[in-house]
């Protein structure tokens, strides 16, 4: 007898209502208590789906159909070569691996397992030119492209950046080009600032709030803080180029265990120099940390407080201006989740999870020696992430491997209720001491992904119960 495929769903409930998530249509439904109990029996395998009157009712509408997934394969895999040939969007040149600061939480400070540390390696102009030539040759169908400079501290190689910009302008034939870099701000003065402003660079300046909080981590090698230097440079930049600073300069704050988050927020709220709308908060990355990180109790209190204010604002109880920059990204994620859950696209026999981006195509990171990587976030010490070089071009098969990281757990993914909401990227998988990740390594992050999705679905349903609607209203089932 042929084995029947299961109906894959997830049940959960809020204080007010009961809900079911249907993997087949990537949709969520409010159901009656009686229906909910029957759905739970199907979910747990107690009641066969073909014996369920409730399942039969919804199947007439195309929902809760038996599992159709036969193969896990990213739909972009077949056109990787075509896209890599003509559609590159962003080039990031690692002009140096050196930095003039020694920040406590830096990805290259030695606190992350297996990651590189600061070094004297820097990119030669000939390598940069080869990378630029390659990029232009492989972005012929893109009218707008971005070119960024990365470190270490990229302004340590300011002369190289100038030469690259000049060369790019010579090579360009009609494309709209946006330059950008992230800097610690200690060198952002004089001719450096003038050049960046004149070429309309998008600049991200690392600033962790007040002097006390900033200097707790962002120090020079001799232990002295960098706040005074950075803030003086920002003041001078704003004085000389006020419109440029307003439009092109952002401030990146890394939330970390060494800071008092309340003091950071108070500093930005009271600052006349820095517009709150230009502040972007990131949290210290905890993947591959050698030791755990432990935040102050006040950190969790503040996060929870700001989260509650966000919920009030999203349900019309507060004005949007009360949503903190610390947490504003959640609003966009919730809106996007809402919209995706109402598209009701049926699952296909060949399907894939949503996490991996197109390696090297959306952004191509070129290390100082000309090696290609999918982005600046991956561990450059691991050849697993290397997808080519200026000499060899792209390694297409490795690009497809990264794109199809879900193949590691294909059997489990085919049956997982979270398949369509899973956002696991290969960079999240820890595989210390190995050349590549294996099945057990990926499974270690699957549970966390499922928990994150469950929370997001629960959060969305509670918000709806209290009056939330997205920016573009859609029908709620």
Short mmCIF file of N, CA and C in Angstrom, two decimals, residues 48-221:
data_model
loop_
_atom_site.label_atom_id
_atom_site.label_comp_id
_atom_site.label_asym_id
_atom_site.label_seq_id
_atom_site.Cartn_x
_atom_site.Cartn_y
_atom_site.Cartn_z
N UNK A 48 -6.24 10.53 11.60
CA UNK A 48 -5.79 10.65 10.21
C UNK A 48 -6.50 11.83 9.53
N UNK A 49 -5.77 12.57 8.72
CA UNK A 49 -6.38 13.75 8.12
C UNK A 49 -7.57 13.42 7.24
N UNK A 50 -7.54 12.21 6.60
CA UNK A 50 -8.64 11.85 5.71
C UNK A 50 -9.88 11.37 6.47
N UNK A 51 -9.77 11.36 7.80
CA UNK A 51 -10.92 11.03 8.65
C UNK A 51 -11.46 12.28 9.34
N UNK A 52 -10.86 13.42 9.03
CA UNK A 52 -11.23 14.67 9.69
C UNK A 52 -12.20 15.47 8.84
N UNK A 53 -13.39 15.75 9.38
CA UNK A 53 -14.38 16.56 8.67
C UNK A 53 -13.90 18.00 8.56
N UNK A 54 -13.16 18.46 9.55
CA UNK A 54 -12.65 19.83 9.54
C UNK A 54 -11.63 20.01 8.41
N UNK A 55 -10.70 19.08 8.30
CA UNK A 55 -9.72 19.13 7.22
C UNK A 55 -10.41 19.10 5.87
N UNK A 56 -11.39 18.22 5.73
CA UNK A 56 -12.13 18.10 4.47
C UNK A 56 -12.81 19.41 4.10
N UNK A 57 -13.33 20.09 5.10
CA UNK A 57 -14.00 21.38 4.86
C UNK A 57 -13.04 22.39 4.24
N UNK A 58 -11.84 22.49 4.81
CA UNK A 58 -10.88 23.48 4.31
C UNK A 58 -10.21 23.03 3.01
N UNK A 59 -10.10 21.73 2.80
CA UNK A 59 -9.50 21.25 1.57
C UNK A 59 -10.31 21.64 0.34
N UNK A 60 -11.61 21.85 0.51
CA UNK A 60 -12.44 22.30 -0.60
C UNK A 60 -12.02 23.69 -1.07
N UNK A 61 -11.36 24.43 -0.18
CA UNK A 61 -10.87 25.77 -0.52
C UNK A 61 -9.39 25.76 -0.90
N UNK A 62 -8.81 24.56 -1.02
CA UNK A 62 -7.41 24.45 -1.43
C UNK A 62 -6.42 24.51 -0.29
N UNK A 63 -6.89 24.48 0.96
CA UNK A 63 -6.00 24.52 2.12
C UNK A 63 -5.79 23.13 2.71
N UNK A 64 -4.74 23.00 3.51
CA UNK A 64 -4.45 21.79 4.27
C UNK A 64 -4.43 20.55 3.39
N UNK A 65 -3.77 20.68 2.23
CA UNK A 65 -3.61 19.52 1.36
C UNK A 65 -2.42 18.68 1.84
N UNK A 66 -2.40 17.40 1.50
CA UNK A 66 -1.28 16.53 1.91
C UNK A 66 0.06 17.09 1.39
N UNK A 67 1.11 16.77 2.08
CA UNK A 67 2.45 17.25 1.74
C UNK A 67 2.81 16.93 0.30
N UNK A 68 3.15 17.97 -0.47
CA UNK A 68 3.48 17.77 -1.88
C UNK A 68 4.97 17.85 -2.16
N UNK A 69 5.76 18.20 -1.12
CA UNK A 69 7.19 18.46 -1.34
C UNK A 69 7.95 17.15 -1.59
N UNK A 70 8.55 17.07 -2.77
CA UNK A 70 9.33 15.89 -3.14
C UNK A 70 10.83 16.17 -3.12
N UNK A 71 11.18 17.45 -3.26
CA UNK A 71 12.60 17.78 -3.38
C UNK A 71 12.82 19.18 -2.83
N UNK A 72 13.96 19.36 -2.16
CA UNK A 72 14.38 20.66 -1.68
C UNK A 72 15.44 21.20 -2.63
N UNK A 73 15.11 22.29 -3.32
CA UNK A 73 16.04 22.84 -4.30
C UNK A 73 15.67 24.29 -4.51
N UNK A 74 16.64 25.18 -4.33
CA UNK A 74 16.36 26.61 -4.44
C UNK A 74 15.99 26.96 -5.88
N UNK A 75 14.88 27.68 -6.08
CA UNK A 75 14.43 27.97 -7.45
C UNK A 75 15.41 28.81 -8.27
N UNK A 76 16.30 29.53 -7.59
CA UNK A 76 17.28 30.35 -8.31
C UNK A 76 18.51 29.55 -8.76
N UNK A 77 18.60 28.30 -8.36
CA UNK A 77 19.81 27.51 -8.65
C UNK A 77 20.09 27.40 -10.14
N UNK A 78 19.03 27.26 -10.93
CA UNK A 78 19.22 27.05 -12.36
C UNK A 78 19.65 28.31 -13.10
N UNK A 79 19.46 29.46 -12.47
CA UNK A 79 19.84 30.71 -13.14
C UNK A 79 20.96 31.45 -12.40
N UNK A 80 21.65 30.74 -11.50
CA UNK A 80 22.79 31.35 -10.81
C UNK A 80 23.82 31.84 -11.82
N UNK A 81 24.14 31.00 -12.78
CA UNK A 81 25.17 31.37 -13.76
C UNK A 81 24.73 32.59 -14.57
N UNK A 82 23.48 32.60 -14.99
CA UNK A 82 22.97 33.72 -15.77
C UNK A 82 23.00 35.01 -14.96
N UNK A 83 22.54 34.95 -13.71
CA UNK A 83 22.55 36.14 -12.85
C UNK A 83 23.96 36.60 -12.54
N UNK A 84 24.85 35.63 -12.29
CA UNK A 84 26.23 35.97 -11.97
C UNK A 84 26.95 36.59 -13.16
N UNK A 85 26.46 36.31 -14.33
CA UNK A 85 27.09 36.82 -15.54
C UNK A 85 26.72 38.28 -15.83
N UNK A 86 25.49 38.69 -15.37
CA UNK A 86 25.01 40.00 -15.83
C UNK A 86 24.33 40.87 -14.77
N UNK A 87 24.08 40.33 -13.56
CA UNK A 87 23.20 41.05 -12.63
C UNK A 87 23.81 41.34 -11.26
N UNK A 88 25.11 41.47 -11.16
CA UNK A 88 25.70 41.81 -9.86
C UNK A 88 25.22 43.19 -9.44
N UNK A 89 24.93 43.34 -8.14
CA UNK A 89 24.33 44.58 -7.65
C UNK A 89 25.25 45.43 -6.79
N UNK A 90 26.07 44.76 -5.98
CA UNK A 90 26.89 45.50 -5.01
C UNK A 90 28.27 44.87 -4.88
N UNK A 91 29.29 45.71 -4.94
CA UNK A 91 30.67 45.27 -4.75
C UNK A 91 31.20 45.88 -3.46
N UNK A 92 31.78 45.04 -2.61
CA UNK A 92 32.38 45.51 -1.36
C UNK A 92 33.85 45.10 -1.36
N UNK A 93 34.73 46.08 -1.33
CA UNK A 93 36.17 45.81 -1.33
C UNK A 93 36.72 45.90 0.09
N UNK A 94 37.38 44.83 0.51
CA UNK A 94 38.06 44.87 1.82
C UNK A 94 39.43 45.50 1.59
N UNK A 95 39.49 46.79 1.81
CA UNK A 95 40.73 47.51 1.51
C UNK A 95 41.81 47.27 2.55
N UNK A 96 41.40 46.84 3.76
CA UNK A 96 42.37 46.52 4.80
C UNK A 96 41.74 45.62 5.86
N UNK A 97 42.61 44.83 6.52
CA UNK A 97 42.16 44.05 7.67
C UNK A 97 42.64 44.70 8.97
N UNK A 98 43.20 45.89 8.86
CA UNK A 98 43.74 46.58 10.03
C UNK A 98 42.72 47.59 10.55
N UNK A 99 42.83 47.91 11.82
CA UNK A 99 41.98 48.93 12.44
C UNK A 99 42.79 49.69 13.48
N UNK A 100 42.48 50.96 13.65
CA UNK A 100 43.20 51.76 14.64
C UNK A 100 42.51 51.74 16.01
N UNK A 101 41.37 51.04 16.11
CA UNK A 101 40.72 50.83 17.40
C UNK A 101 40.79 49.34 17.75
N UNK A 102 40.50 49.06 19.01
CA UNK A 102 40.41 47.68 19.49
C UNK A 102 39.14 47.55 20.31
N UNK A 103 38.01 47.49 19.61
CA UNK A 103 36.71 47.46 20.27
C UNK A 103 36.46 46.08 20.88
N UNK A 104 35.91 46.07 22.07
CA UNK A 104 35.77 44.83 22.84
C UNK A 104 34.87 43.81 22.16
N UNK A 105 33.85 44.26 21.44
CA UNK A 105 32.89 43.33 20.85
C UNK A 105 33.13 43.09 19.36
N UNK A 106 34.19 43.60 18.80
CA UNK A 106 34.43 43.52 17.37
C UNK A 106 34.51 42.06 16.90
N UNK A 107 33.97 41.83 15.71
CA UNK A 107 34.01 40.48 15.13
C UNK A 107 35.44 40.00 14.92
N UNK A 108 36.40 40.95 14.86
CA UNK A 108 37.81 40.60 14.60
C UNK A 108 38.70 40.82 15.82
N UNK A 109 38.06 40.80 16.99
CA UNK A 109 38.81 41.06 18.23
C UNK A 109 39.39 39.80 18.86
N UNK A 110 39.03 38.62 18.29
CA UNK A 110 39.51 37.36 18.84
C UNK A 110 38.52 36.67 19.75
N UNK A 111 37.34 37.25 19.95
CA UNK A 111 36.36 36.64 20.86
C UNK A 111 35.45 35.65 20.13
N UNK A 112 35.59 35.56 18.80
CA UNK A 112 34.76 34.64 18.03
C UNK A 112 35.58 33.44 17.55
N UNK A 113 35.02 32.27 17.72
CA UNK A 113 35.69 31.01 17.39
C UNK A 113 36.03 30.94 15.90
N UNK A 114 37.32 30.80 15.60
CA UNK A 114 37.76 30.56 14.23
C UNK A 114 37.78 31.77 13.33
N UNK A 115 37.32 32.92 13.81
CA UNK A 115 37.28 34.09 12.94
C UNK A 115 38.64 34.76 12.84
N UNK A 116 38.87 35.53 11.79
CA UNK A 116 40.13 36.23 11.64
C UNK A 116 40.27 37.32 12.69
N UNK A 117 41.46 37.82 12.88
CA UNK A 117 41.72 38.95 13.77
C UNK A 117 42.35 40.07 12.94
N UNK A 118 42.52 41.24 13.55
CA UNK A 118 43.13 42.35 12.84
C UNK A 118 44.53 41.97 12.35
N UNK A 119 44.86 42.45 11.16
CA UNK A 119 46.18 42.15 10.61
C UNK A 119 46.62 43.30 9.71
N UNK A 120 47.84 43.23 9.23
CA UNK A 120 48.37 44.29 8.37
C UNK A 120 48.02 44.07 6.90
N UNK A 121 47.26 43.03 6.59
CA UNK A 121 46.90 42.76 5.20
C UNK A 121 46.08 43.92 4.63
N UNK A 122 46.41 44.30 3.41
CA UNK A 122 45.64 45.34 2.74
C UNK A 122 45.59 45.04 1.24
N UNK A 123 44.64 45.64 0.57
CA UNK A 123 44.44 45.38 -0.85
C UNK A 123 45.36 46.26 -1.70
N UNK A 124 45.95 45.66 -2.70
CA UNK A 124 46.76 46.41 -3.66
C UNK A 124 45.84 47.00 -4.74
N UNK A 125 46.26 48.08 -5.34
CA UNK A 125 45.43 48.75 -6.34
C UNK A 125 45.15 47.85 -7.54
N UNK A 126 46.11 47.02 -7.92
CA UNK A 126 45.89 46.14 -9.07
C UNK A 126 44.80 45.11 -8.76
N UNK A 127 44.79 44.62 -7.52
CA UNK A 127 43.73 43.69 -7.12
C UNK A 127 42.38 44.39 -7.14
N UNK A 128 42.36 45.61 -6.63
CA UNK A 128 41.12 46.39 -6.62
C UNK A 128 40.61 46.62 -8.04
N UNK A 129 41.50 46.96 -8.94
CA UNK A 129 41.10 47.21 -10.32
C UNK A 129 40.53 45.94 -10.97
N UNK A 130 41.15 44.81 -10.69
CA UNK A 130 40.64 43.55 -11.24
C UNK A 130 39.24 43.26 -10.72
N UNK A 131 39.03 43.54 -9.42
CA UNK A 131 37.71 43.31 -8.83
C UNK A 131 36.67 44.25 -9.45
N UNK A 132 37.05 45.49 -9.65
CA UNK A 132 36.15 46.48 -10.24
C UNK A 132 35.83 46.10 -11.70
N UNK A 133 36.86 45.69 -12.44
CA UNK A 133 36.64 45.26 -13.82
C UNK A 133 35.67 44.08 -13.87
N UNK A 134 35.90 43.12 -12.98
CA UNK A 134 35.03 41.94 -12.94
C UNK A 134 33.60 42.35 -12.64
N UNK A 135 33.44 43.24 -11.68
CA UNK A 135 32.11 43.68 -11.28
C UNK A 135 31.38 44.37 -12.43
N UNK A 136 32.04 45.29 -13.10
CA UNK A 136 31.40 45.98 -14.22
C UNK A 136 31.06 45.01 -15.35
N UNK A 137 31.95 44.05 -15.59
CA UNK A 137 31.71 43.08 -16.66
C UNK A 137 30.53 42.16 -16.35
N UNK A 138 30.20 42.04 -15.05
CA UNK A 138 29.13 41.12 -14.64
C UNK A 138 27.92 41.85 -14.07
N UNK A 139 27.80 43.12 -14.39
CA UNK A 139 26.61 43.87 -13.94
C UNK A 139 26.02 44.66 -15.11
N UNK A 140 26.17 44.13 -16.30
CA UNK A 140 25.80 44.88 -17.51
C UNK A 140 24.30 45.19 -17.58
N UNK A 141 23.48 44.39 -16.91
CA UNK A 141 22.04 44.61 -16.96
C UNK A 141 21.52 45.44 -15.78
N UNK A 142 22.41 45.95 -14.96
CA UNK A 142 22.01 46.75 -13.81
C UNK A 142 22.25 48.23 -14.09
N UNK A 143 21.20 49.03 -13.96
CA UNK A 143 21.33 50.47 -14.19
C UNK A 143 21.88 51.19 -12.96
N UNK A 144 21.65 50.60 -11.78
CA UNK A 144 22.13 51.19 -10.53
C UNK A 144 22.95 50.15 -9.78
N UNK A 145 24.12 50.53 -9.30
CA UNK A 145 24.97 49.62 -8.55
C UNK A 145 25.56 50.35 -7.34
N UNK A 146 26.01 49.56 -6.36
CA UNK A 146 26.64 50.11 -5.17
C UNK A 146 28.06 49.58 -5.05
N UNK A 147 28.97 50.46 -4.62
CA UNK A 147 30.35 50.06 -4.38
C UNK A 147 30.77 50.54 -2.99
N UNK A 148 31.16 49.60 -2.15
CA UNK A 148 31.51 49.92 -0.78
C UNK A 148 32.93 49.55 -0.44
N UNK A 149 33.43 50.16 0.64
CA UNK A 149 34.79 49.91 1.10
C UNK A 149 34.72 49.48 2.57
N UNK A 150 35.47 48.39 2.86
CA UNK A 150 35.30 47.70 4.13
C UNK A 150 36.66 47.46 4.77
N UNK A 151 36.67 47.34 6.09
CA UNK A 151 37.89 47.07 6.82
C UNK A 151 37.76 45.84 7.69
N UNK A 152 38.42 45.89 8.88
CA UNK A 152 39.10 47.00 9.52
C UNK A 152 38.43 48.36 9.40
N UNK A 153 39.29 49.34 9.52
CA UNK A 153 38.89 50.73 9.33
C UNK A 153 39.29 51.14 7.92
N UNK A 154 38.33 51.27 7.00
CA UNK A 154 38.66 51.51 5.60
C UNK A 154 39.43 52.81 5.35
N UNK A 155 39.22 53.83 6.18
CA UNK A 155 39.90 55.10 5.94
C UNK A 155 41.40 55.05 6.21
N UNK A 156 41.87 53.94 6.79
CA UNK A 156 43.32 53.74 6.90
C UNK A 156 43.94 53.60 5.52
N UNK A 157 43.11 53.20 4.55
CA UNK A 157 43.56 53.06 3.17
C UNK A 157 42.87 54.11 2.30
N UNK A 158 42.85 55.34 2.79
CA UNK A 158 42.16 56.42 2.10
C UNK A 158 42.69 56.63 0.68
N UNK A 159 43.98 56.63 0.50
CA UNK A 159 44.56 56.86 -0.83
C UNK A 159 44.11 55.79 -1.82
N UNK A 160 44.00 54.56 -1.34
CA UNK A 160 43.51 53.48 -2.20
C UNK A 160 42.05 53.72 -2.57
N UNK A 161 41.26 54.15 -1.61
CA UNK A 161 39.85 54.44 -1.88
C UNK A 161 39.72 55.52 -2.95
N UNK A 162 40.54 56.57 -2.84
CA UNK A 162 40.52 57.65 -3.83
C UNK A 162 40.84 57.10 -5.22
N UNK A 163 41.86 56.27 -5.31
CA UNK A 163 42.24 55.69 -6.60
C UNK A 163 41.12 54.81 -7.16
N UNK A 164 40.47 54.06 -6.27
CA UNK A 164 39.38 53.18 -6.71
C UNK A 164 38.21 54.00 -7.25
N UNK A 165 37.85 55.07 -6.55
CA UNK A 165 36.75 55.91 -6.99
C UNK A 165 37.06 56.53 -8.35
N UNK A 166 38.28 57.00 -8.51
CA UNK A 166 38.69 57.57 -9.79
C UNK A 166 38.61 56.53 -10.91
N UNK A 167 39.08 55.33 -10.61
CA UNK A 167 39.06 54.26 -11.61
C UNK A 167 37.63 53.85 -11.95
N UNK A 168 36.78 53.79 -10.93
CA UNK A 168 35.38 53.42 -11.15
C UNK A 168 34.69 54.44 -12.05
N UNK A 169 34.96 55.70 -11.80
CA UNK A 169 34.35 56.75 -12.63
C UNK A 169 34.84 56.67 -14.08
N UNK A 170 36.09 56.29 -14.26
CA UNK A 170 36.63 56.12 -15.61
C UNK A 170 35.98 54.94 -16.32
N UNK A 171 35.74 53.88 -15.56
CA UNK A 171 35.19 52.64 -16.14
C UNK A 171 33.70 52.72 -16.39
N UNK A 172 33.01 53.57 -15.64
CA UNK A 172 31.56 53.60 -15.70
C UNK A 172 31.05 54.14 -17.04
N UNK A 173 30.02 53.48 -17.52
CA UNK A 173 29.38 53.92 -18.76
C UNK A 173 27.88 54.05 -18.55
N UNK A 174 27.48 55.09 -17.84
CA UNK A 174 26.06 55.40 -17.72
C UNK A 174 25.33 54.82 -16.54
N UNK A 175 25.99 54.05 -15.69
CA UNK A 175 25.32 53.50 -14.52
C UNK A 175 25.22 54.56 -13.42
N UNK A 176 24.17 54.47 -12.62
CA UNK A 176 24.06 55.26 -11.41
C UNK A 176 24.84 54.53 -10.32
N UNK A 177 25.87 55.17 -9.77
CA UNK A 177 26.74 54.52 -8.79
C UNK A 177 26.59 55.18 -7.43
N UNK A 178 26.41 54.34 -6.41
CA UNK A 178 26.38 54.84 -5.04
C UNK A 178 27.57 54.27 -4.28
N UNK A 179 28.41 55.15 -3.75
CA UNK A 179 29.55 54.73 -2.94
C UNK A 179 29.14 54.70 -1.47
N UNK A 180 29.84 53.87 -0.70
CA UNK A 180 29.54 53.80 0.72
C UNK A 180 30.66 53.17 1.52
N UNK A 181 30.68 53.46 2.81
CA UNK A 181 31.60 52.80 3.73
C UNK A 181 31.10 52.98 5.15
N UNK A 182 31.56 52.10 6.03
CA UNK A 182 31.32 52.21 7.46
C UNK A 182 32.64 52.52 8.13
N UNK A 183 32.64 53.52 9.03
CA UNK A 183 33.87 53.99 9.65
C UNK A 183 33.70 54.16 11.15
N UNK A 184 34.80 54.04 11.87
CA UNK A 184 34.73 54.32 13.31
C UNK A 184 34.78 55.82 13.61
N UNK A 185 34.97 56.63 12.58
CA UNK A 185 34.89 58.08 12.72
C UNK A 185 36.13 58.78 13.20
N UNK A 186 37.15 58.03 13.57
CA UNK A 186 38.35 58.68 14.14
C UNK A 186 39.19 59.40 13.09
N UNK A 187 39.02 59.05 11.83
CA UNK A 187 39.79 59.68 10.74
C UNK A 187 38.92 60.57 9.85
N UNK A 188 37.69 60.76 10.25
CA UNK A 188 36.71 61.46 9.41
C UNK A 188 36.87 62.98 9.54
N UNK A 189 37.91 63.49 8.90
CA UNK A 189 38.20 64.92 9.01
C UNK A 189 38.96 65.38 7.76
N UNK A 190 39.12 66.70 7.64
CA UNK A 190 39.96 67.27 6.58
C UNK A 190 39.63 66.76 5.21
N UNK A 191 40.66 66.36 4.46
CA UNK A 191 40.48 65.93 3.07
C UNK A 191 39.70 64.62 2.99
N UNK A 192 39.75 63.82 4.06
CA UNK A 192 38.97 62.58 4.07
C UNK A 192 37.47 62.91 4.01
N UNK A 193 37.05 63.78 4.92
CA UNK A 193 35.64 64.17 4.97
C UNK A 193 35.22 64.89 3.69
N UNK A 194 36.07 65.74 3.20
CA UNK A 194 35.78 66.51 2.00
C UNK A 194 35.55 65.59 0.80
N UNK A 195 36.41 64.60 0.66
CA UNK A 195 36.31 63.67 -0.47
C UNK A 195 35.00 62.87 -0.39
N UNK A 196 34.69 62.37 0.79
CA UNK A 196 33.47 61.56 0.96
C UNK A 196 32.23 62.38 0.68
N UNK A 197 32.21 63.62 1.16
CA UNK A 197 31.06 64.49 0.93
C UNK A 197 30.93 64.85 -0.54
N UNK A 198 32.03 65.19 -1.17
CA UNK A 198 32.00 65.57 -2.59
C UNK A 198 31.54 64.43 -3.48
N UNK A 199 31.83 63.20 -3.08
CA UNK A 199 31.43 62.03 -3.87
C UNK A 199 30.15 61.38 -3.34
N UNK A 200 29.50 62.09 -2.42
CA UNK A 200 28.19 61.69 -1.89
C UNK A 200 28.18 60.24 -1.38
N UNK A 201 29.21 59.88 -0.64
CA UNK A 201 29.26 58.56 -0.01
C UNK A 201 28.13 58.41 1.00
N UNK A 202 27.52 57.25 1.01
CA UNK A 202 26.70 56.86 2.17
C UNK A 202 27.67 56.45 3.27
N UNK A 203 27.58 57.09 4.42
CA UNK A 203 28.52 56.80 5.51
C UNK A 203 27.78 56.25 6.71
N UNK A 204 28.30 55.19 7.28
CA UNK A 204 27.83 54.69 8.57
C UNK A 204 28.91 54.92 9.60
N UNK A 205 28.61 55.70 10.62
CA UNK A 205 29.58 56.01 11.68
C UNK A 205 29.21 55.22 12.93
N UNK A 206 30.15 54.48 13.46
CA UNK A 206 29.90 53.70 14.68
C UNK A 206 29.93 54.64 15.88
N UNK A 207 28.83 54.70 16.60
CA UNK A 207 28.72 55.57 17.78
C UNK A 207 27.79 54.90 18.78
N UNK A 208 28.33 54.58 19.94
CA UNK A 208 27.56 53.82 20.93
C UNK A 208 26.97 54.70 22.03
N UNK A 209 26.47 55.87 21.66
CA UNK A 209 25.80 56.71 22.65
C UNK A 209 26.72 57.70 23.32
N UNK A 210 26.53 57.89 24.61
CA UNK A 210 27.28 58.88 25.38
C UNK A 210 28.75 58.49 25.50
N UNK A 211 29.55 59.43 25.98
CA UNK A 211 30.99 59.20 26.13
C UNK A 211 31.28 57.97 26.99
N UNK A 212 30.59 57.84 28.11
CA UNK A 212 30.84 56.71 29.01
C UNK A 212 30.52 55.39 28.33
N UNK A 213 29.38 55.32 27.68
CA UNK A 213 28.96 54.05 27.06
C UNK A 213 29.80 53.74 25.82
N UNK A 214 30.08 54.75 25.03
CA UNK A 214 30.89 54.55 23.82
C UNK A 214 32.31 54.11 24.18
N UNK A 215 32.90 54.80 25.12
CA UNK A 215 34.30 54.51 25.48
C UNK A 215 34.48 53.22 26.26
N UNK A 216 33.38 52.64 26.73
CA UNK A 216 33.49 51.36 27.44
C UNK A 216 34.03 50.27 26.53
N UNK A 217 33.76 50.37 25.22
CA UNK A 217 34.18 49.34 24.27
C UNK A 217 35.05 49.87 23.15
N UNK A 218 34.77 51.07 22.69
CA UNK A 218 35.39 51.56 21.47
C UNK A 218 36.65 52.35 21.83
N UNK A 219 37.75 51.60 21.99
CA UNK A 219 39.00 52.15 22.51
C UNK A 219 40.14 52.02 21.51
N UNK A 220 41.12 52.90 21.68
CA UNK A 220 42.38 52.77 20.96
C UNK A 220 43.21 51.67 21.61
N UNK A 221 44.26 51.20 20.92
CA UNK A 221 45.08 50.13 21.49
C UNK A 221 45.69 50.47 22.86
#
